Protein backbone atom coordinates (compact mmCIF):
# COMPACT_ATOMS: atom_id res chain seq x y z
CA UNK A 1 0.00 0.00 0.00
CA UNK A 2 1.25 3.47 -0.80
CA UNK A 3 1.70 6.05 1.94
CA UNK A 4 -1.11 8.15 0.43
CA UNK A 5 -3.58 5.27 0.77
CA UNK A 6 -2.52 4.61 4.35
CA UNK A 7 -3.01 8.28 5.29
CA UNK A 8 -6.38 8.37 3.47
CA UNK A 9 -7.47 5.18 5.27
CA UNK A 10 -6.48 6.55 8.69
CA UNK A 11 -8.25 9.87 8.04
CA UNK A 12 -11.34 8.05 6.77
CA UNK A 13 -11.43 5.83 9.86
CA UNK A 14 -11.06 8.87 12.12
CA UNK A 15 -13.91 10.71 10.38
CA UNK A 16 -16.14 7.61 10.50
CA UNK A 17 -15.41 7.06 14.21
CA UNK A 18 -16.10 10.72 15.02
CA UNK A 19 -19.43 10.70 13.17
CA UNK A 20 -20.40 7.39 14.76
CA UNK A 21 -19.66 8.83 18.20
CA UNK A 22 -21.63 12.03 17.53
CA UNK A 23 -24.65 10.16 16.18
CA UNK A 24 -24.65 7.80 19.17
CA UNK A 25 -25.20 10.67 21.62
CA UNK A 26 -28.63 11.18 23.29
CA UNK A 27 -31.34 13.19 21.56
CA UNK A 28 -33.65 15.55 23.46
CA UNK A 29 -36.81 17.20 22.10
CA UNK A 30 -37.35 20.72 23.45
CA UNK A 31 -40.66 21.25 25.26
CA UNK A 32 -40.42 25.07 25.11
CA UNK A 33 -38.40 27.79 23.40
CA UNK A 34 -34.86 27.94 24.73
CA UNK A 35 -31.62 29.90 24.24
CA UNK A 36 -28.38 28.56 22.80
CA UNK A 37 -25.17 30.13 24.19
CA UNK A 38 -21.74 30.49 22.61
CA UNK A 39 -19.68 29.40 25.63
CA UNK A 40 -20.19 27.33 28.75
CA UNK A 41 -19.46 30.43 30.81
CA UNK A 42 -22.24 32.41 29.10
CA UNK A 43 -24.70 29.58 29.72
CA UNK A 44 -23.69 29.19 33.36
CA UNK A 45 -24.19 32.88 34.13
CA UNK A 46 -27.82 32.98 33.03
CA UNK A 47 -29.28 31.40 36.19
CA UNK A 48 -27.27 33.50 38.65
CA UNK A 49 -28.26 36.68 40.45
CA UNK A 50 -25.73 38.55 38.28
CA UNK A 51 -26.33 37.26 34.75
CA UNK A 52 -23.71 38.14 32.19
CA UNK A 53 -24.34 40.67 29.43
CA UNK A 54 -23.98 38.05 26.69
CA UNK A 55 -26.68 37.69 24.08
CA UNK A 56 -27.77 34.20 23.08
CA UNK A 57 -26.15 32.74 19.97
CA UNK A 58 -29.54 31.48 18.76
CA UNK A 59 -33.06 30.79 19.90
CA UNK A 60 -34.18 27.18 19.72
CA UNK A 61 -37.87 26.56 19.10
CA UNK A 62 -40.26 24.19 20.82
CA UNK A 63 -40.11 20.76 19.17
CA UNK A 64 -36.51 21.12 17.93
CA UNK A 65 -34.38 18.05 18.48
CA UNK A 66 -30.96 18.58 19.96
CA UNK A 67 -28.11 16.11 20.35
CA UNK A 68 -26.12 16.29 23.59
CA UNK A 69 -22.44 15.85 22.78
CA UNK A 70 -20.90 16.42 26.21
CA UNK A 71 -21.88 17.59 29.68
CA UNK A 72 -19.86 19.79 32.05
CA UNK A 73 -20.59 20.19 35.73
CA UNK A 74 -19.96 23.38 37.64
CA UNK A 75 -20.46 24.30 41.26
CA UNK A 76 -24.13 25.08 40.82
CA UNK A 77 -24.96 24.22 37.21
CA UNK A 78 -24.88 21.47 34.62
CA UNK A 79 -24.19 22.67 31.07
CA UNK A 80 -24.37 20.59 27.92
CA UNK A 81 -22.61 21.14 24.61
CA UNK A 82 -25.19 20.39 21.95
CA UNK A 83 -25.67 20.15 18.22
CA UNK A 84 -28.98 21.69 17.19
CA UNK A 85 -30.84 21.61 13.86
CA UNK A 86 -28.87 22.89 10.85
CA UNK A 87 -25.61 21.90 12.62
CA UNK A 88 -25.74 24.86 15.01
CA UNK A 89 -23.68 24.13 18.08
CA UNK A 90 -23.36 25.73 21.47
CA UNK A 91 -24.10 25.41 25.17
CA UNK A 92 -27.33 25.11 27.12
CA UNK A 93 -28.12 24.62 30.80
CA UNK A 94 -29.83 21.31 31.40
CA UNK A 95 -32.11 23.08 33.90
CA UNK A 96 -33.28 25.86 31.60
CA UNK A 97 -36.84 25.95 30.40
CA UNK A 98 -37.64 23.51 27.62
CA UNK A 99 -34.79 21.11 28.29
CA UNK A 100 -35.45 17.90 30.19
CA UNK A 101 -33.45 14.71 30.13
PDB file of N, CA and C in Angstrom:
ATOM      1  N   UNK A   1       0.835  -1.172   0.000  1.00  0.00           N
ATOM      2  CA  UNK A   1       0.000   0.000   0.000  1.00  0.00           C
ATOM      3  C   UNK A   1       0.888   1.246   0.000  1.00  0.00           C
ATOM      4  N   UNK A   2       0.472   2.228  -0.736  1.00  0.00           N
ATOM      5  CA  UNK A   2       1.245   3.472  -0.802  1.00  0.00           C
ATOM      6  C   UNK A   2       0.973   4.319   0.445  1.00  0.00           C
ATOM      7  N   UNK A   3       1.905   5.186   0.771  1.00  0.00           N
ATOM      8  CA  UNK A   3       1.696   6.050   1.943  1.00  0.00           C
ATOM      9  C   UNK A   3       0.432   6.908   1.831  1.00  0.00           C
ATOM     10  N   UNK A   4       0.103   7.346   0.619  1.00  0.00           N
ATOM     11  CA  UNK A   4      -1.109   8.154   0.429  1.00  0.00           C
ATOM     12  C   UNK A   4      -2.352   7.360   0.825  1.00  0.00           C
ATOM     13  N   UNK A   5      -2.414   6.099   0.434  1.00  0.00           N
ATOM     14  CA  UNK A   5      -3.579   5.266   0.770  1.00  0.00           C
ATOM     15  C   UNK A   5      -3.665   5.004   2.267  1.00  0.00           C
ATOM     16  N   UNK A   6      -2.520   4.835   2.907  1.00  0.00           N
ATOM     17  CA  UNK A   6      -2.517   4.609   4.353  1.00  0.00           C
ATOM     18  C   UNK A   6      -3.036   5.849   5.073  1.00  0.00           C
ATOM     19  N   UNK A   7      -2.552   7.025   4.676  1.00  0.00           N
ATOM     20  CA  UNK A   7      -3.009   8.277   5.286  1.00  0.00           C
ATOM     21  C   UNK A   7      -4.504   8.473   5.029  1.00  0.00           C
ATOM     22  N   UNK A   8      -4.958   8.222   3.814  1.00  0.00           N
ATOM     23  CA  UNK A   8      -6.375   8.365   3.474  1.00  0.00           C
ATOM     24  C   UNK A   8      -7.226   7.389   4.290  1.00  0.00           C
ATOM     25  N   UNK A   9      -6.740   6.173   4.490  1.00  0.00           N
ATOM     26  CA  UNK A   9      -7.467   5.177   5.270  1.00  0.00           C
ATOM     27  C   UNK A   9      -7.562   5.601   6.746  1.00  0.00           C
ATOM     28  N   UNK A  10      -6.470   6.097   7.292  1.00  0.00           N
ATOM     29  CA  UNK A  10      -6.477   6.551   8.690  1.00  0.00           C
ATOM     30  C   UNK A  10      -7.420   7.740   8.863  1.00  0.00           C
ATOM     31  N   UNK A  11      -7.365   8.705   7.964  1.00  0.00           N
ATOM     32  CA  UNK A  11      -8.251   9.870   8.042  1.00  0.00           C
ATOM     33  C   UNK A  11      -9.706   9.446   7.890  1.00  0.00           C
ATOM     34  N   UNK A  12      -9.978   8.552   6.965  1.00  0.00           N
ATOM     35  CA  UNK A  12     -11.341   8.050   6.767  1.00  0.00           C
ATOM     36  C   UNK A  12     -11.867   7.329   7.994  1.00  0.00           C
ATOM     37  N   UNK A  13     -11.024   6.522   8.639  1.00  0.00           N
ATOM     38  CA  UNK A  13     -11.430   5.830   9.864  1.00  0.00           C
ATOM     39  C   UNK A  13     -11.693   6.825  10.988  1.00  0.00           C
ATOM     40  N   UNK A  14     -10.867   7.856  11.090  1.00  0.00           N
ATOM     41  CA  UNK A  14     -11.063   8.871  12.120  1.00  0.00           C
ATOM     42  C   UNK A  14     -12.372   9.618  11.915  1.00  0.00           C
ATOM     43  N   UNK A  15     -12.658  10.010  10.691  1.00  0.00           N
ATOM     44  CA  UNK A  15     -13.912  10.708  10.384  1.00  0.00           C
ATOM     45  C   UNK A  15     -15.110   9.807  10.669  1.00  0.00           C
ATOM     46  N   UNK A  16     -15.035   8.547  10.272  1.00  0.00           N
ATOM     47  CA  UNK A  16     -16.136   7.612  10.504  1.00  0.00           C
ATOM     48  C   UNK A  16     -16.361   7.399  12.003  1.00  0.00           C
ATOM     49  N   UNK A  17     -15.280   7.250  12.768  1.00  0.00           N
ATOM     50  CA  UNK A  17     -15.412   7.057  14.213  1.00  0.00           C
ATOM     51  C   UNK A  17     -15.999   8.292  14.886  1.00  0.00           C
ATOM     52  N   UNK A  18     -15.570   9.477  14.455  1.00  0.00           N
ATOM     53  CA  UNK A  18     -16.100  10.717  15.025  1.00  0.00           C
ATOM     54  C   UNK A  18     -17.596  10.852  14.742  1.00  0.00           C
ATOM     55  N   UNK A  19     -18.008  10.605  13.511  1.00  0.00           N
ATOM     56  CA  UNK A  19     -19.432  10.696  13.167  1.00  0.00           C
ATOM     57  C   UNK A  19     -20.250   9.642  13.904  1.00  0.00           C
ATOM     58  N   UNK A  20     -19.712   8.441  14.030  1.00  0.00           N
ATOM     59  CA  UNK A  20     -20.405   7.387  14.755  1.00  0.00           C
ATOM     60  C   UNK A  20     -20.588   7.780  16.223  1.00  0.00           C
ATOM     61  N   UNK A  21     -19.561   8.399  16.810  1.00  0.00           N
ATOM     62  CA  UNK A  21     -19.662   8.834  18.205  1.00  0.00           C
ATOM     63  C   UNK A  21     -20.700   9.941  18.352  1.00  0.00           C
ATOM     64  N   UNK A  22     -20.669  10.927  17.458  1.00  0.00           N
ATOM     65  CA  UNK A  22     -21.628  12.034  17.535  1.00  0.00           C
ATOM     66  C   UNK A  22     -23.054  11.526  17.374  1.00  0.00           C
ATOM     67  N   UNK A  23     -23.289  10.636  16.423  1.00  0.00           N
ATOM     68  CA  UNK A  23     -24.648  10.163  16.180  1.00  0.00           C
ATOM     69  C   UNK A  23     -25.125   9.141  17.209  1.00  0.00           C
ATOM     70  N   UNK A  24     -24.234   8.705  18.104  1.00  0.00           N
ATOM     71  CA  UNK A  24     -24.647   7.796  19.166  1.00  0.00           C
ATOM     72  C   UNK A  24     -25.035   8.543  20.438  1.00  0.00           C
ATOM     73  N   UNK A  25     -24.900   9.858  20.448  1.00  0.00           N
ATOM     74  CA  UNK A  25     -25.204  10.674  21.620  1.00  0.00           C
ATOM     75  C   UNK A  25     -26.718  10.821  21.793  1.00  0.00           C
ATOM     76  N   UNK A  26     -27.183  11.083  23.037  1.00  0.00           N
ATOM     77  CA  UNK A  26     -28.628  11.180  23.290  1.00  0.00           C
ATOM     78  C   UNK A  26     -29.289  12.362  22.578  1.00  0.00           C
ATOM     79  N   UNK A  27     -30.541  12.160  22.232  1.00  0.00           N
ATOM     80  CA  UNK A  27     -31.340  13.188  21.562  1.00  0.00           C
ATOM     81  C   UNK A  27     -32.435  13.649  22.524  1.00  0.00           C
ATOM     82  N   UNK A  28     -32.629  14.965  22.596  1.00  0.00           N
ATOM     83  CA  UNK A  28     -33.653  15.554  23.456  1.00  0.00           C
ATOM     84  C   UNK A  28     -34.546  16.432  22.588  1.00  0.00           C
ATOM     85  N   UNK A  29     -35.852  16.345  22.786  1.00  0.00           N
ATOM     86  CA  UNK A  29     -36.813  17.204  22.100  1.00  0.00           C
ATOM     87  C   UNK A  29     -37.195  18.321  23.058  1.00  0.00           C
ATOM     88  N   UNK A  30     -37.062  19.563  22.601  1.00  0.00           N
ATOM     89  CA  UNK A  30     -37.348  20.716  23.453  1.00  0.00           C
ATOM     90  C   UNK A  30     -38.852  20.850  23.674  1.00  0.00           C
ATOM     91  N   UNK A  31     -39.243  21.093  24.938  1.00  0.00           N
ATOM     92  CA  UNK A  31     -40.657  21.246  25.261  1.00  0.00           C
ATOM     93  C   UNK A  31     -41.083  22.713  25.294  1.00  0.00           C
ATOM     94  N   UNK A  32     -40.120  23.632  25.153  1.00  0.00           N
ATOM     95  CA  UNK A  32     -40.415  25.067  25.112  1.00  0.00           C
ATOM     96  C   UNK A  32     -39.261  25.760  24.397  1.00  0.00           C
ATOM     97  N   UNK A  33     -39.476  27.019  24.014  1.00  0.00           N
ATOM     98  CA  UNK A  33     -38.395  27.786  23.397  1.00  0.00           C
ATOM     99  C   UNK A  33     -37.244  27.935  24.383  1.00  0.00           C
ATOM    100  N   UNK A  34     -36.028  27.910  23.861  1.00  0.00           N
ATOM    101  CA  UNK A  34     -34.856  27.941  24.727  1.00  0.00           C
ATOM    102  C   UNK A  34     -33.719  28.670  24.028  1.00  0.00           C
ATOM    103  N   UNK A  35     -32.749  29.161  24.807  1.00  0.00           N
ATOM    104  CA  UNK A  35     -31.620  29.900  24.245  1.00  0.00           C
ATOM    105  C   UNK A  35     -30.402  28.996  24.092  1.00  0.00           C
ATOM    106  N   UNK A  36     -29.634  29.253  23.057  1.00  0.00           N
ATOM    107  CA  UNK A  36     -28.375  28.564  22.801  1.00  0.00           C
ATOM    108  C   UNK A  36     -27.259  29.571  23.018  1.00  0.00           C
ATOM    109  N   UNK A  37     -26.245  29.218  23.815  1.00  0.00           N
ATOM    110  CA  UNK A  37     -25.175  30.131  24.190  1.00  0.00           C
ATOM    111  C   UNK A  37     -23.865  29.737  23.530  1.00  0.00           C
ATOM    112  N   UNK A  38     -23.003  30.713  23.294  1.00  0.00           N
ATOM    113  CA  UNK A  38     -21.738  30.490  22.614  1.00  0.00           C
ATOM    114  C   UNK A  38     -20.754  29.708  23.477  1.00  0.00           C
ATOM    115  N   UNK A  39     -20.647  30.057  24.749  1.00  0.00           N
ATOM    116  CA  UNK A  39     -19.679  29.395  25.628  1.00  0.00           C
ATOM    117  C   UNK A  39     -20.373  28.819  26.855  1.00  0.00           C
ATOM    118  N   UNK A  40     -19.679  27.905  27.503  1.00  0.00           N
ATOM    119  CA  UNK A  40     -20.190  27.330  28.749  1.00  0.00           C
ATOM    120  C   UNK A  40     -20.338  28.413  29.810  1.00  0.00           C
ATOM    121  N   UNK A  41     -19.410  29.342  29.839  1.00  0.00           N
ATOM    122  CA  UNK A  41     -19.455  30.433  30.813  1.00  0.00           C
ATOM    123  C   UNK A  41     -20.714  31.280  30.625  1.00  0.00           C
ATOM    124  N   UNK A  42     -21.030  31.626  29.365  1.00  0.00           N
ATOM    125  CA  UNK A  42     -22.244  32.411  29.101  1.00  0.00           C
ATOM    126  C   UNK A  42     -23.492  31.667  29.568  1.00  0.00           C
ATOM    127  N   UNK A  43     -23.540  30.374  29.304  1.00  0.00           N
ATOM    128  CA  UNK A  43     -24.698  29.584  29.722  1.00  0.00           C
ATOM    129  C   UNK A  43     -24.796  29.521  31.238  1.00  0.00           C
ATOM    130  N   UNK A  44     -23.664  29.344  31.906  1.00  0.00           N
ATOM    131  CA  UNK A  44     -23.695  29.188  33.360  1.00  0.00           C
ATOM    132  C   UNK A  44     -24.110  30.464  34.074  1.00  0.00           C
ATOM    133  N   UNK A  45     -23.867  31.603  33.489  1.00  0.00           N
ATOM    134  CA  UNK A  45     -24.185  32.881  34.133  1.00  0.00           C
ATOM    135  C   UNK A  45     -25.672  33.232  34.060  1.00  0.00           C
ATOM    136  N   UNK A  46     -26.446  32.570  33.257  1.00  0.00           N
ATOM    137  CA  UNK A  46     -27.825  32.979  33.034  1.00  0.00           C
ATOM    138  C   UNK A  46     -28.746  32.691  34.206  1.00  0.00           C
ATOM    139  N   UNK A  47     -28.427  31.742  35.048  1.00  0.00           N
ATOM    140  CA  UNK A  47     -29.285  31.404  36.187  1.00  0.00           C
ATOM    141  C   UNK A  47     -28.722  31.939  37.506  1.00  0.00           C
ATOM    142  N   UNK A  48     -27.830  32.920  37.432  1.00  0.00           N
ATOM    143  CA  UNK A  48     -27.271  33.499  38.649  1.00  0.00           C
ATOM    144  C   UNK A  48     -27.967  34.828  38.958  1.00  0.00           C
ATOM    145  N   UNK A  49     -27.664  35.392  40.109  1.00  0.00           N
ATOM    146  CA  UNK A  49     -28.263  36.678  40.451  1.00  0.00           C
ATOM    147  C   UNK A  49     -27.597  37.819  39.693  1.00  0.00           C
ATOM    148  N   UNK A  50     -26.428  37.561  39.104  1.00  0.00           N
ATOM    149  CA  UNK A  50     -25.727  38.550  38.282  1.00  0.00           C
ATOM    150  C   UNK A  50     -25.490  37.971  36.889  1.00  0.00           C
ATOM    151  N   UNK A  51     -26.530  37.858  36.078  1.00  0.00           N
ATOM    152  CA  UNK A  51     -26.335  37.263  34.752  1.00  0.00           C
ATOM    153  C   UNK A  51     -25.407  38.114  33.898  1.00  0.00           C
ATOM    154  N   UNK A  52     -24.642  37.437  33.063  1.00  0.00           N
ATOM    155  CA  UNK A  52     -23.714  38.143  32.191  1.00  0.00           C
ATOM    156  C   UNK A  52     -24.428  38.919  31.106  1.00  0.00           C
ATOM    157  N   UNK A  53     -23.731  39.835  30.454  1.00  0.00           N
ATOM    158  CA  UNK A  53     -24.343  40.665  29.426  1.00  0.00           C
ATOM    159  C   UNK A  53     -24.457  39.968  28.069  1.00  0.00           C
ATOM    160  N   UNK A  54     -24.023  38.736  27.992  1.00  0.00           N
ATOM    161  CA  UNK A  54     -23.978  38.050  26.694  1.00  0.00           C
ATOM    162  C   UNK A  54     -25.371  37.860  26.104  1.00  0.00           C
ATOM    163  N   UNK A  55     -25.445  37.980  24.795  1.00  0.00           N
ATOM    164  CA  UNK A  55     -26.677  37.695  24.076  1.00  0.00           C
ATOM    165  C   UNK A  55     -26.635  36.248  23.606  1.00  0.00           C
ATOM    166  N   UNK A  56     -27.773  35.583  23.540  1.00  0.00           N
ATOM    167  CA  UNK A  56     -27.771  34.196  23.078  1.00  0.00           C
ATOM    168  C   UNK A  56     -27.279  34.102  21.629  1.00  0.00           C
ATOM    169  N   UNK A  57     -26.641  33.001  21.328  1.00  0.00           N
ATOM    170  CA  UNK A  57     -26.153  32.743  19.972  1.00  0.00           C
ATOM    171  C   UNK A  57     -27.341  32.498  19.035  1.00  0.00           C
ATOM    172  N   UNK A  58     -28.341  31.791  19.555  1.00  0.00           N
ATOM    173  CA  UNK A  58     -29.536  31.482  18.759  1.00  0.00           C
ATOM    174  C   UNK A  58     -30.687  31.159  19.694  1.00  0.00           C
ATOM    175  N   UNK A  59     -31.875  31.184  19.163  1.00  0.00           N
ATOM    176  CA  UNK A  59     -33.064  30.786  19.902  1.00  0.00           C
ATOM    177  C   UNK A  59     -33.559  29.473  19.311  1.00  0.00           C
ATOM    178  N   UNK A  60     -33.671  28.480  20.150  1.00  0.00           N
ATOM    179  CA  UNK A  60     -34.183  27.182  19.721  1.00  0.00           C
ATOM    180  C   UNK A  60     -35.689  27.156  19.952  1.00  0.00           C
ATOM    181  N   UNK A  61     -36.410  26.569  19.037  1.00  0.00           N
ATOM    182  CA  UNK A  61     -37.873  26.563  19.097  1.00  0.00           C
ATOM    183  C   UNK A  61     -38.399  25.287  19.742  1.00  0.00           C
ATOM    184  N   UNK A  62     -39.600  25.359  20.247  1.00  0.00           N
ATOM    185  CA  UNK A  62     -40.260  24.194  20.820  1.00  0.00           C
ATOM    186  C   UNK A  62     -40.373  23.106  19.754  1.00  0.00           C
ATOM    187  N   UNK A  63     -40.043  21.880  20.102  1.00  0.00           N
ATOM    188  CA  UNK A  63     -40.110  20.760  19.170  1.00  0.00           C
ATOM    189  C   UNK A  63     -38.805  20.477  18.447  1.00  0.00           C
ATOM    190  N   UNK A  64     -37.818  21.379  18.535  1.00  0.00           N
ATOM    191  CA  UNK A  64     -36.510  21.118  17.930  1.00  0.00           C
ATOM    192  C   UNK A  64     -35.848  19.938  18.636  1.00  0.00           C
ATOM    193  N   UNK A  65     -35.137  19.143  17.882  1.00  0.00           N
ATOM    194  CA  UNK A  65     -34.383  18.049  18.477  1.00  0.00           C
ATOM    195  C   UNK A  65     -32.928  18.470  18.584  1.00  0.00           C
ATOM    196  N   UNK A  66     -32.353  18.247  19.747  1.00  0.00           N
ATOM    197  CA  UNK A  66     -30.955  18.578  19.964  1.00  0.00           C
ATOM    198  C   UNK A  66     -30.214  17.315  20.356  1.00  0.00           C
ATOM    199  N   UNK A  67     -28.958  17.258  20.013  1.00  0.00           N
ATOM    200  CA  UNK A  67     -28.110  16.114  20.346  1.00  0.00           C
ATOM    201  C   UNK A  67     -27.085  16.571  21.373  1.00  0.00           C
ATOM    202  N   UNK A  68     -27.062  15.936  22.524  1.00  0.00           N
ATOM    203  CA  UNK A  68     -26.123  16.292  23.590  1.00  0.00           C
ATOM    204  C   UNK A  68     -24.801  15.587  23.329  1.00  0.00           C
ATOM    205  N   UNK A  69     -23.757  16.401  23.090  1.00  0.00           N
ATOM    206  CA  UNK A  69     -22.441  15.848  22.776  1.00  0.00           C
ATOM    207  C   UNK A  69     -21.630  15.621  24.046  1.00  0.00           C
ATOM    208  N   UNK A  70     -21.621  16.590  24.945  1.00  0.00           N
ATOM    209  CA  UNK A  70     -20.904  16.417  26.212  1.00  0.00           C
ATOM    210  C   UNK A  70     -21.577  17.253  27.291  1.00  0.00           C
ATOM    211  N   UNK A  71     -21.299  16.906  28.531  1.00  0.00           N
ATOM    212  CA  UNK A  71     -21.882  17.594  29.679  1.00  0.00           C
ATOM    213  C   UNK A  71     -20.754  18.022  30.610  1.00  0.00           C
ATOM    214  N   UNK A  72     -20.827  19.253  31.089  1.00  0.00           N
ATOM    215  CA  UNK A  72     -19.863  19.790  32.049  1.00  0.00           C
ATOM    216  C   UNK A  72     -20.607  20.176  33.317  1.00  0.00           C
ATOM    217  N   UNK A  73     -20.003  19.868  34.437  1.00  0.00           N
ATOM    218  CA  UNK A  73     -20.593  20.187  35.728  1.00  0.00           C
ATOM    219  C   UNK A  73     -19.823  21.323  36.371  1.00  0.00           C
ATOM    220  N   UNK A  74     -20.558  22.290  36.882  1.00  0.00           N
ATOM    221  CA  UNK A  74     -19.964  23.382  37.642  1.00  0.00           C
ATOM    222  C   UNK A  74     -20.421  23.290  39.087  1.00  0.00           C
ATOM    223  N   UNK A  75     -20.092  24.288  39.848  1.00  0.00           N
ATOM    224  CA  UNK A  75     -20.460  24.297  41.261  1.00  0.00           C
ATOM    225  C   UNK A  75     -21.974  24.255  41.450  1.00  0.00           C
ATOM    226  N   UNK A  76     -22.687  25.018  40.656  1.00  0.00           N
ATOM    227  CA  UNK A  76     -24.133  25.077  40.820  1.00  0.00           C
ATOM    228  C   UNK A  76     -24.879  24.985  39.494  1.00  0.00           C
ATOM    229  N   UNK A  77     -24.292  24.369  38.511  1.00  0.00           N
ATOM    230  CA  UNK A  77     -24.964  24.222  37.213  1.00  0.00           C
ATOM    231  C   UNK A  77     -24.482  22.961  36.504  1.00  0.00           C
ATOM    232  N   UNK A  78     -25.239  22.581  35.502  1.00  0.00           N
ATOM    233  CA  UNK A  78     -24.879  21.468  34.624  1.00  0.00           C
ATOM    234  C   UNK A  78     -25.136  21.961  33.199  1.00  0.00           C
ATOM    235  N   UNK A  79     -24.075  22.151  32.433  1.00  0.00           N
ATOM    236  CA  UNK A  79     -24.191  22.671  31.070  1.00  0.00           C
ATOM    237  C   UNK A  79     -23.888  21.552  30.067  1.00  0.00           C
ATOM    238  N   UNK A  80     -24.563  21.599  28.955  1.00  0.00           N
ATOM    239  CA  UNK A  80     -24.375  20.591  27.917  1.00  0.00           C
ATOM    240  C   UNK A  80     -23.979  21.260  26.607  1.00  0.00           C
ATOM    241  N   UNK A  81     -22.965  20.702  25.950  1.00  0.00           N
ATOM    242  CA  UNK A  81     -22.605  21.144  24.607  1.00  0.00           C
ATOM    243  C   UNK A  81     -23.486  20.356  23.663  1.00  0.00           C
ATOM    244  N   UNK A  82     -24.200  21.055  22.797  1.00  0.00           N
ATOM    245  CA  UNK A  82     -25.191  20.390  21.947  1.00  0.00           C
ATOM    246  C   UNK A  82     -24.969  20.721  20.480  1.00  0.00           C
ATOM    247  N   UNK A  83     -25.554  19.880  19.652  1.00  0.00           N
ATOM    248  CA  UNK A  83     -25.666  20.146  18.219  1.00  0.00           C
ATOM    249  C   UNK A  83     -27.156  20.247  17.941  1.00  0.00           C
ATOM    250  N   UNK A  84     -27.566  21.402  17.448  1.00  0.00           N
ATOM    251  CA  UNK A  84     -28.976  21.685  17.187  1.00  0.00           C
ATOM    252  C   UNK A  84     -29.266  21.508  15.694  1.00  0.00           C
ATOM    253  N   UNK A  85     -30.509  21.710  15.285  1.00  0.00           N
ATOM    254  CA  UNK A  85     -30.838  21.613  13.859  1.00  0.00           C
ATOM    255  C   UNK A  85     -29.955  22.534  13.014  1.00  0.00           C
ATOM    256  N   UNK A  86     -29.720  22.166  11.805  1.00  0.00           N
ATOM    257  CA  UNK A  86     -28.867  22.889  10.847  1.00  0.00           C
ATOM    258  C   UNK A  86     -27.429  22.991  11.345  1.00  0.00           C
ATOM    259  N   UNK A  87     -26.987  22.005  12.125  1.00  0.00           N
ATOM    260  CA  UNK A  87     -25.611  21.899  12.623  1.00  0.00           C
ATOM    261  C   UNK A  87     -25.173  23.100  13.449  1.00  0.00           C
ATOM    262  N   UNK A  88     -26.107  23.826  14.048  1.00  0.00           N
ATOM    263  CA  UNK A  88     -25.736  24.860  15.006  1.00  0.00           C
ATOM    264  C   UNK A  88     -25.199  24.148  16.240  1.00  0.00           C
ATOM    265  N   UNK A  89     -24.217  24.739  16.875  1.00  0.00           N
ATOM    266  CA  UNK A  89     -23.676  24.129  18.081  1.00  0.00           C
ATOM    267  C   UNK A  89     -23.451  25.204  19.130  1.00  0.00           C
ATOM    268  N   UNK A  90     -23.546  24.795  20.370  1.00  0.00           N
ATOM    269  CA  UNK A  90     -23.364  25.729  21.470  1.00  0.00           C
ATOM    270  C   UNK A  90     -23.695  25.063  22.790  1.00  0.00           C
ATOM    271  N   UNK A  91     -23.888  25.878  23.808  1.00  0.00           N
ATOM    272  CA  UNK A  91     -24.105  25.411  25.169  1.00  0.00           C
ATOM    273  C   UNK A  91     -25.504  25.770  25.665  1.00  0.00           C
ATOM    274  N   UNK A  92     -26.073  24.872  26.440  1.00  0.00           N
ATOM    275  CA  UNK A  92     -27.331  25.114  27.121  1.00  0.00           C
ATOM    276  C   UNK A  92     -27.188  24.645  28.565  1.00  0.00           C
ATOM    277  N   UNK A  93     -28.024  25.163  29.449  1.00  0.00           N
ATOM    278  CA  UNK A  93     -28.120  24.615  30.798  1.00  0.00           C
ATOM    279  C   UNK A  93     -29.154  23.504  30.758  1.00  0.00           C
ATOM    280  N   UNK A  94     -28.867  22.409  31.418  1.00  0.00           N
ATOM    281  CA  UNK A  94     -29.826  21.310  31.399  1.00  0.00           C
ATOM    282  C   UNK A  94     -31.043  21.614  32.258  1.00  0.00           C
ATOM    283  N   UNK A  95     -30.971  22.700  33.059  1.00  0.00           N
ATOM    284  CA  UNK A  95     -32.112  23.080  33.898  1.00  0.00           C
ATOM    285  C   UNK A  95     -32.924  24.220  33.311  1.00  0.00           C
ATOM    286  N   UNK A  96     -32.511  24.743  32.143  1.00  0.00           N
ATOM    287  CA  UNK A  96     -33.275  25.861  31.600  1.00  0.00           C
ATOM    288  C   UNK A  96     -34.576  25.373  31.002  1.00  0.00           C
ATOM    289  N   UNK A  97     -35.496  26.296  30.845  1.00  0.00           N
ATOM    290  CA  UNK A  97     -36.839  25.952  30.399  1.00  0.00           C
ATOM    291  C   UNK A  97     -36.805  25.291  29.018  1.00  0.00           C
ATOM    292  N   UNK A  98     -37.549  24.211  28.899  1.00  0.00           N
ATOM    293  CA  UNK A  98     -37.643  23.515  27.624  1.00  0.00           C
ATOM    294  C   UNK A  98     -36.743  22.302  27.515  1.00  0.00           C
ATOM    295  N   UNK A  99     -35.743  22.217  28.361  1.00  0.00           N
ATOM    296  CA  UNK A  99     -34.788  21.106  28.290  1.00  0.00           C
ATOM    297  C   UNK A  99     -35.069  20.167  29.447  1.00  0.00           C
ATOM    298  N   UNK A 100     -35.299  18.906  29.141  1.00  0.00           N
ATOM    299  CA  UNK A 100     -35.453  17.898  30.188  1.00  0.00           C
ATOM    300  C   UNK A 100     -34.865  16.594  29.680  1.00  0.00           C
ATOM    301  N   UNK A 101     -34.095  15.972  30.530  1.00  0.00           N
ATOM    302  CA  UNK A 101     -33.455  14.709  30.130  1.00  0.00           C
ATOM    303  C   UNK A 101     -34.131  13.551  30.787  1.00  0.00           C
TER     304      UNK A 101
END
